[in-house]
Tab-separated table of C-alpha atoms in Angstrom:
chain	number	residue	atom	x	y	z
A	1	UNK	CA	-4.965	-26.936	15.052
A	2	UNK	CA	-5.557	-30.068	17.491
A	3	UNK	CA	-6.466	-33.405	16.938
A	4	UNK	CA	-9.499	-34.655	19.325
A	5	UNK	CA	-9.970	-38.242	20.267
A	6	UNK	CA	-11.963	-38.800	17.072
A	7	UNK	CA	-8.703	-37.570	14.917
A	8	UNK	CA	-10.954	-34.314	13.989
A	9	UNK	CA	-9.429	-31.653	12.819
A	10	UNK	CA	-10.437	-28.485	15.729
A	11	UNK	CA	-9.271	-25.107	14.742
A	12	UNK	CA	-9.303	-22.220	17.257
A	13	UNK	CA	-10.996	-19.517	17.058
A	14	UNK	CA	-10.673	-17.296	19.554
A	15	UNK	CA	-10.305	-17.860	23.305
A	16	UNK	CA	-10.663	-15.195	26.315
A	17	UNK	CA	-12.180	-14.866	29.986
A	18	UNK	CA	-15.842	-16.028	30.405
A	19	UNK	CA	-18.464	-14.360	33.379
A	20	UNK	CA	-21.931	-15.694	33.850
A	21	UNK	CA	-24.335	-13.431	35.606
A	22	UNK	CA	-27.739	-13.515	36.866
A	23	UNK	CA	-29.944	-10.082	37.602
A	24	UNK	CA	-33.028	-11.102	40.137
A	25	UNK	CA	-36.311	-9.983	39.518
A	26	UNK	CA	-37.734	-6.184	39.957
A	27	UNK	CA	-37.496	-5.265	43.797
A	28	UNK	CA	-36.174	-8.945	44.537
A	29	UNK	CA	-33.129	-7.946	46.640
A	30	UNK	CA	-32.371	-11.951	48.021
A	31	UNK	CA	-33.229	-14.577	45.446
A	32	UNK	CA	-33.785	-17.634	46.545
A	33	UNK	CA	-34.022	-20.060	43.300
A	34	UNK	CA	-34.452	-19.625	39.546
A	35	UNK	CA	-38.021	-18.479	40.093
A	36	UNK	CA	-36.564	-15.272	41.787
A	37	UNK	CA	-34.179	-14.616	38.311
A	38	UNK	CA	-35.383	-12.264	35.697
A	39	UNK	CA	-32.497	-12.887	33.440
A	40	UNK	CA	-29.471	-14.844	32.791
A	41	UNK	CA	-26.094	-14.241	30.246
A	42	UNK	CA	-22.818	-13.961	30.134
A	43	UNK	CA	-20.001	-11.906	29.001
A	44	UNK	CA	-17.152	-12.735	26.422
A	45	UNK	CA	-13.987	-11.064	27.090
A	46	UNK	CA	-11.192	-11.912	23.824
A	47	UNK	CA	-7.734	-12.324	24.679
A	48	UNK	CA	-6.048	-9.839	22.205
A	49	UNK	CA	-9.120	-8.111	21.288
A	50	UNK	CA	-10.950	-5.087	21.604
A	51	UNK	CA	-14.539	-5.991	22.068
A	52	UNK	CA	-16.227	-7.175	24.927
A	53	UNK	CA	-19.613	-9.126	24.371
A	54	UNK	CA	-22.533	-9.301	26.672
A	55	UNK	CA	-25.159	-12.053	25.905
A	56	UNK	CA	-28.389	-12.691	27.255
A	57	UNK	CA	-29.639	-16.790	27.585
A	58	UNK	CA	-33.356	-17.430	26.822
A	59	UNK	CA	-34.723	-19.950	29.674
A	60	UNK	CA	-32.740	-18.136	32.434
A	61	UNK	CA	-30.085	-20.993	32.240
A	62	UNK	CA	-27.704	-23.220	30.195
A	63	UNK	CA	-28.552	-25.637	28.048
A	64	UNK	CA	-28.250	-28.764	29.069
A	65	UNK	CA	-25.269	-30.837	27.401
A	66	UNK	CA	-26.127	-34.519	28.514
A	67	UNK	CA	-29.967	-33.804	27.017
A	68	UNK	CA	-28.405	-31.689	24.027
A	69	UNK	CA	-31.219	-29.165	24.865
A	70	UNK	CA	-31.612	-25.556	22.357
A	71	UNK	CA	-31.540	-22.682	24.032
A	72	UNK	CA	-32.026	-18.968	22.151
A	73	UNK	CA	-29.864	-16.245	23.062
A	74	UNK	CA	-28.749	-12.727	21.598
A	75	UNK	CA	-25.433	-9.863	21.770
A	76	UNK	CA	-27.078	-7.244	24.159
A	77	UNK	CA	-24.035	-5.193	24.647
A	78	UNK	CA	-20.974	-5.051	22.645
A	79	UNK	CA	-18.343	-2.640	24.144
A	80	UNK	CA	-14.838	-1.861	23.965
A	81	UNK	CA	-13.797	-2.357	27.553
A	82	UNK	CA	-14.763	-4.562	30.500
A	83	UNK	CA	-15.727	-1.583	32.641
A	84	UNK	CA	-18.316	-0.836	30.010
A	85	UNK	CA	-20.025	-3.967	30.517
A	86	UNK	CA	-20.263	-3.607	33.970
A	87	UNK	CA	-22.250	-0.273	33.520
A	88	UNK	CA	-25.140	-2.109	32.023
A	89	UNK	CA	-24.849	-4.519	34.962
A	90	UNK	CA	-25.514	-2.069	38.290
A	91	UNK	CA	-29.137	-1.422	39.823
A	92	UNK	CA	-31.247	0.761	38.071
A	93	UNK	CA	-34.358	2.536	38.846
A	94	UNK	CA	-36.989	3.135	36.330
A	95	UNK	CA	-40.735	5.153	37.070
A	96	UNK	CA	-44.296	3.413	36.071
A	97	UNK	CA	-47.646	4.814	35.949
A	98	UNK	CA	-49.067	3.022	38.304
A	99	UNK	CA	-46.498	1.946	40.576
A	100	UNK	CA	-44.133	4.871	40.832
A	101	UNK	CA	-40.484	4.091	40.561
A	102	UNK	CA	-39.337	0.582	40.604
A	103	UNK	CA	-35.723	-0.406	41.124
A	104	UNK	CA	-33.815	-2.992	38.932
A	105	UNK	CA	-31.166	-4.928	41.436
A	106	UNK	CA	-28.031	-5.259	40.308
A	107	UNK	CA	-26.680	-8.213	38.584
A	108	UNK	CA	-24.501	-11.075	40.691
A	109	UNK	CA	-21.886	-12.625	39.292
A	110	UNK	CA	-22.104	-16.578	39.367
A	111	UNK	CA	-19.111	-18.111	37.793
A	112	UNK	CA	-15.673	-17.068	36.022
A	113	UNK	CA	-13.433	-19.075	33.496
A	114	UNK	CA	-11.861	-19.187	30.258
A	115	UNK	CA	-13.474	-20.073	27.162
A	116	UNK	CA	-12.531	-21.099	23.526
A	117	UNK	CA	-14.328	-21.245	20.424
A	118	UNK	CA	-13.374	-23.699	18.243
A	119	UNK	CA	-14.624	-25.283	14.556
A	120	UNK	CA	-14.776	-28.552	13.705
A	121	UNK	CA	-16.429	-29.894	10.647
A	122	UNK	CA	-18.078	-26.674	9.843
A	123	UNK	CA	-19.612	-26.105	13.593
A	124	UNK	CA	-18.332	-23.419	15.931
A	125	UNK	CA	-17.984	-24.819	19.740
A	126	UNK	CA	-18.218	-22.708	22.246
A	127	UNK	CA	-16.494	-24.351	25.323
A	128	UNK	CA	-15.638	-23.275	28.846
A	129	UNK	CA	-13.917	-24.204	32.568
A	130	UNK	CA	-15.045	-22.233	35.502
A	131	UNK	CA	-12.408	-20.993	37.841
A	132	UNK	CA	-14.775	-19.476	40.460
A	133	UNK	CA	-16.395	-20.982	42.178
A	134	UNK	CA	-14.339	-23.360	43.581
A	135	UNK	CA	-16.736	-25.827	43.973
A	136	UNK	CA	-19.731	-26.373	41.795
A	137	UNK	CA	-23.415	-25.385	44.302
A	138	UNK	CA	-26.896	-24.263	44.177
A	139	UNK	CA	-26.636	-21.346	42.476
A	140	UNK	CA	-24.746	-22.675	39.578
A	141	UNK	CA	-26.718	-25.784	39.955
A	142	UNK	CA	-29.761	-23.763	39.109
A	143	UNK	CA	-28.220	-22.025	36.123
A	144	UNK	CA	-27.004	-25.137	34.445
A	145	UNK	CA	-23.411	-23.952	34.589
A	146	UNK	CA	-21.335	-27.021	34.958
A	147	UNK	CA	-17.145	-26.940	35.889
A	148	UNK	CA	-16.696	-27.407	32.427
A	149	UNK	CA	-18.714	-28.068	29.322
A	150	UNK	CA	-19.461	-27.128	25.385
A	151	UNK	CA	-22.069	-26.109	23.345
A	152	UNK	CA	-22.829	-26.028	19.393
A	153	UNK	CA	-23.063	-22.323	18.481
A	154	UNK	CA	-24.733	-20.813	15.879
A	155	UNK	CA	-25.715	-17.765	14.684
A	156	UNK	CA	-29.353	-16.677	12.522
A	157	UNK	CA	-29.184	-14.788	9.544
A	158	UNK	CA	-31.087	-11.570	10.175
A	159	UNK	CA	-33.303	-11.935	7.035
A	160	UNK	CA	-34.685	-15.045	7.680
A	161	UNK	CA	-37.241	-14.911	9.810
A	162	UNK	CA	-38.171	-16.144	13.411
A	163	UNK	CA	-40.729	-18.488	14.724
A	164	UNK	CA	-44.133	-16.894	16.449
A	165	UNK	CA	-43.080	-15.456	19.760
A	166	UNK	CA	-39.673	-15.725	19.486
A	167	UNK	CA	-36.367	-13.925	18.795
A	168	UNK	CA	-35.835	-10.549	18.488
A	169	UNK	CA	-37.900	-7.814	16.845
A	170	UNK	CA	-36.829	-7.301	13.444
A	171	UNK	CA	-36.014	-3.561	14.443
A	172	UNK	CA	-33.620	-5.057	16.963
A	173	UNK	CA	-31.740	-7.691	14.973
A	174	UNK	CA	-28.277	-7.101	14.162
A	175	UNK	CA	-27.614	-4.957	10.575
A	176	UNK	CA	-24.988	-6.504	8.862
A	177	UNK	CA	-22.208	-5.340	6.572
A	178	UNK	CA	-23.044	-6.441	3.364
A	179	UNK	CA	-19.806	-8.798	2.942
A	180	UNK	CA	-20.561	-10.211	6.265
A	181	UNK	CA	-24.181	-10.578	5.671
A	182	UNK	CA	-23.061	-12.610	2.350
A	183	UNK	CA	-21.277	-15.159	4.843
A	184	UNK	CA	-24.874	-17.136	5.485
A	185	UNK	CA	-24.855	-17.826	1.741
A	186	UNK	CA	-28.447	-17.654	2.017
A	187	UNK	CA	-29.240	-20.249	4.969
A	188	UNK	CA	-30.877	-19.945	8.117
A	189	UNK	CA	-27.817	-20.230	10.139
A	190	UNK	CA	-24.274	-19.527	10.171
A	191	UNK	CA	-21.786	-22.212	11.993
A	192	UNK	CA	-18.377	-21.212	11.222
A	193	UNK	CA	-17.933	-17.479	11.445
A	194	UNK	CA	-17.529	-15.744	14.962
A	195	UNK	CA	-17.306	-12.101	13.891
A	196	UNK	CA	-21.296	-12.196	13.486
A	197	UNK	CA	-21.217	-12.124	16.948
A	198	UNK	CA	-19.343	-8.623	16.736
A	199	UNK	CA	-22.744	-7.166	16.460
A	200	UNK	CA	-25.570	-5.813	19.206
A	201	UNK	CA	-28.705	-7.726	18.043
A	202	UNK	CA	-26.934	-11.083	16.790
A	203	UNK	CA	-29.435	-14.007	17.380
A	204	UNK	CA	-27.366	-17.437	18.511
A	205	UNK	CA	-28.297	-20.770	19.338
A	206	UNK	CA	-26.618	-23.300	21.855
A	207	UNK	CA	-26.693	-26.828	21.875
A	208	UNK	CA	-25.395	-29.200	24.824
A	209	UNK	CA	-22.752	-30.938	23.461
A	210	UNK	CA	-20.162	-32.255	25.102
A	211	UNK	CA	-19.078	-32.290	28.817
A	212	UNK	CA	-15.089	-32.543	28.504
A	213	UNK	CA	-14.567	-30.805	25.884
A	214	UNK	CA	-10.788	-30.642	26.266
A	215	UNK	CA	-11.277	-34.688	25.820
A	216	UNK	CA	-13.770	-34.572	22.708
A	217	UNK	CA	-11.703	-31.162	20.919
A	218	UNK	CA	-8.544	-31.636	22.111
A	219	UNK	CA	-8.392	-28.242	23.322
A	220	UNK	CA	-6.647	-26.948	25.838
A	221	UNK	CA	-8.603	-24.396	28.299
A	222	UNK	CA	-5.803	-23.316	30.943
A	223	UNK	CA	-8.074	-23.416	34.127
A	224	UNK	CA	-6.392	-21.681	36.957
A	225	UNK	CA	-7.298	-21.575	40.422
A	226	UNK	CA	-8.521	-18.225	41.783
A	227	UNK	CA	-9.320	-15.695	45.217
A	228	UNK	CA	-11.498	-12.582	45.643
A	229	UNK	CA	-7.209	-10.908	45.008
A	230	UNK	CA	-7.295	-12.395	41.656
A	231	UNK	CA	-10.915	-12.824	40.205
A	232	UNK	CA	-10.721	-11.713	37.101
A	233	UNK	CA	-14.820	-10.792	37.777
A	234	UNK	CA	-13.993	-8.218	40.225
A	235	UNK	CA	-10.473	-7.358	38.224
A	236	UNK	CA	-11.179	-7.213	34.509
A	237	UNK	CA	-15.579	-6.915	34.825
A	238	UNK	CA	-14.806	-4.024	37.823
A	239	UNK	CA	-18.292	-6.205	39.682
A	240	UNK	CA	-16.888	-4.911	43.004
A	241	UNK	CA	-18.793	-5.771	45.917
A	242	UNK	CA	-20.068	-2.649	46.599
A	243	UNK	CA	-22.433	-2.589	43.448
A	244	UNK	CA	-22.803	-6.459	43.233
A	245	UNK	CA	-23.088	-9.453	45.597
A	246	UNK	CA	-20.504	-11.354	45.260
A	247	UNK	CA	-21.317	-14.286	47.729
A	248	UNK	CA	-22.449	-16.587	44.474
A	249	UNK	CA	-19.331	-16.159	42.831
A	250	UNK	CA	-17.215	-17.237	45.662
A	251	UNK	CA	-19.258	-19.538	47.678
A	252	UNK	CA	-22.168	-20.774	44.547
A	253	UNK	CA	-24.958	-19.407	47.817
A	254	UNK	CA	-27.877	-17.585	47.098
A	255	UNK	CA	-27.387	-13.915	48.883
């Protein structure tokens, strides 16, 4: 537990290694700006644990914590290794009717860090520091992913159902054990527990919160300093550069 500059009470969580990713468009081999991104996530990696969580981010980007804007999101991939991940992450081709076969780029790394979740009056926090890049540019500019920052997460209960257009089909939303399923007590949302994110199909929200969120929690995120030698992207995710571009990890440049 840690007290935060309001005297709350934050309790951890669970903390780990965070990697944002971007995949470009079909056949878009050198994005240029947002417009050329088909999707945007990231992947928690748990210190300790034994799952690996890959998340897709409606609106291609971060939410942004000064305007507290809501961004949707959902658990595309959960895996029990790193290298598992990654799989999902490579170019891919795919055949069409009318266009013959189409190839999927690979997705591009565009930040490293460590996160923590934390809960504090009944809210889980989701907060992170980059490590790479070095310096904060356009490509992370674009995405809305800040040196540091923290978001209000929260996760939808499966049987309450979504607004017109959005979410997930119900086919595709997470199934929940029936203990766990008893932990949204009914409501729309669930703020405190983080094992519902455990599960492929788990619906989130995010809400910009705070901006120094070692300053408003009290937590303590353990930023290092890191080289292509010791990026945990191309160590722990295996996003060599053979398979992915690695230029806006390290230098925040389109390729």
């Amino acid at each position: 537990m840690a007290d935060s500059d309001s005297d709350t009470k934050t309790e951890i969580l669970e903390q780990g290694d965070i990697f944002f990713f971007y995949r470009p468009r079909v056949e878009e081999e050198n994005p240029q700006g947002l417009e050329d991104v088909q999707r945007f996530g990231m992947v928690l990696r748990p210190h300790g644990g034994d799952k690996v969580r890959l998340m897709v981010v409606g609106r291609k980007r971060l939410p942004d914590p000064d305007e507290h804007e809501r961004h949707w999101g959902f658990v595309e991939t959960v895996a029990k290794s790193a290298k598992d991940i990654e799989k999902d992450l490579r170019e891919g081709t795919y055949e069409t009717k009318t266009r013959g076969q189409r190839s999927t780029p690979a997705a591009r790394p565009a930040g490293e860090g460590v996160y923590v979740i934390s809960l504090e009056d009944g809210q889980m926090h989701l907060s992170y520091e980059l490590e790479l890049p070095k310096h904060v540019r356009e490509v992370q500019k674009s995405l809305r992913i800040a040196q540091k920052a923290s978001y209000a997460l929260s996760v939808k209960n499966p049987e309450k159902g979504s607004p017109p257009n959005a979410g997930l089909r119900e086919e595709d939303e997470a199934d929940y054990p029936k203990k766990l399923q008893e932990e949204f007590r009914g409501r729309r949302f669930d703020r405190e527990d983080v094992e519902l994110l455990d599960y492929e199909g788990a619906q989130f929200l995010l809400v910009g919160a705070r901006t120094n969120p070692e300053q408003a929690y009290g937590i303590d995120l353990d930023a290092e300093s890191a080289d292509y030698e010791h990026a945990d992207t191309v160590r722990k995710l295996h996003m060599v550069k053979s398979r992915h571009p690695l230029r806006p990890l390290f230098e925040g440049r389109w390729d």
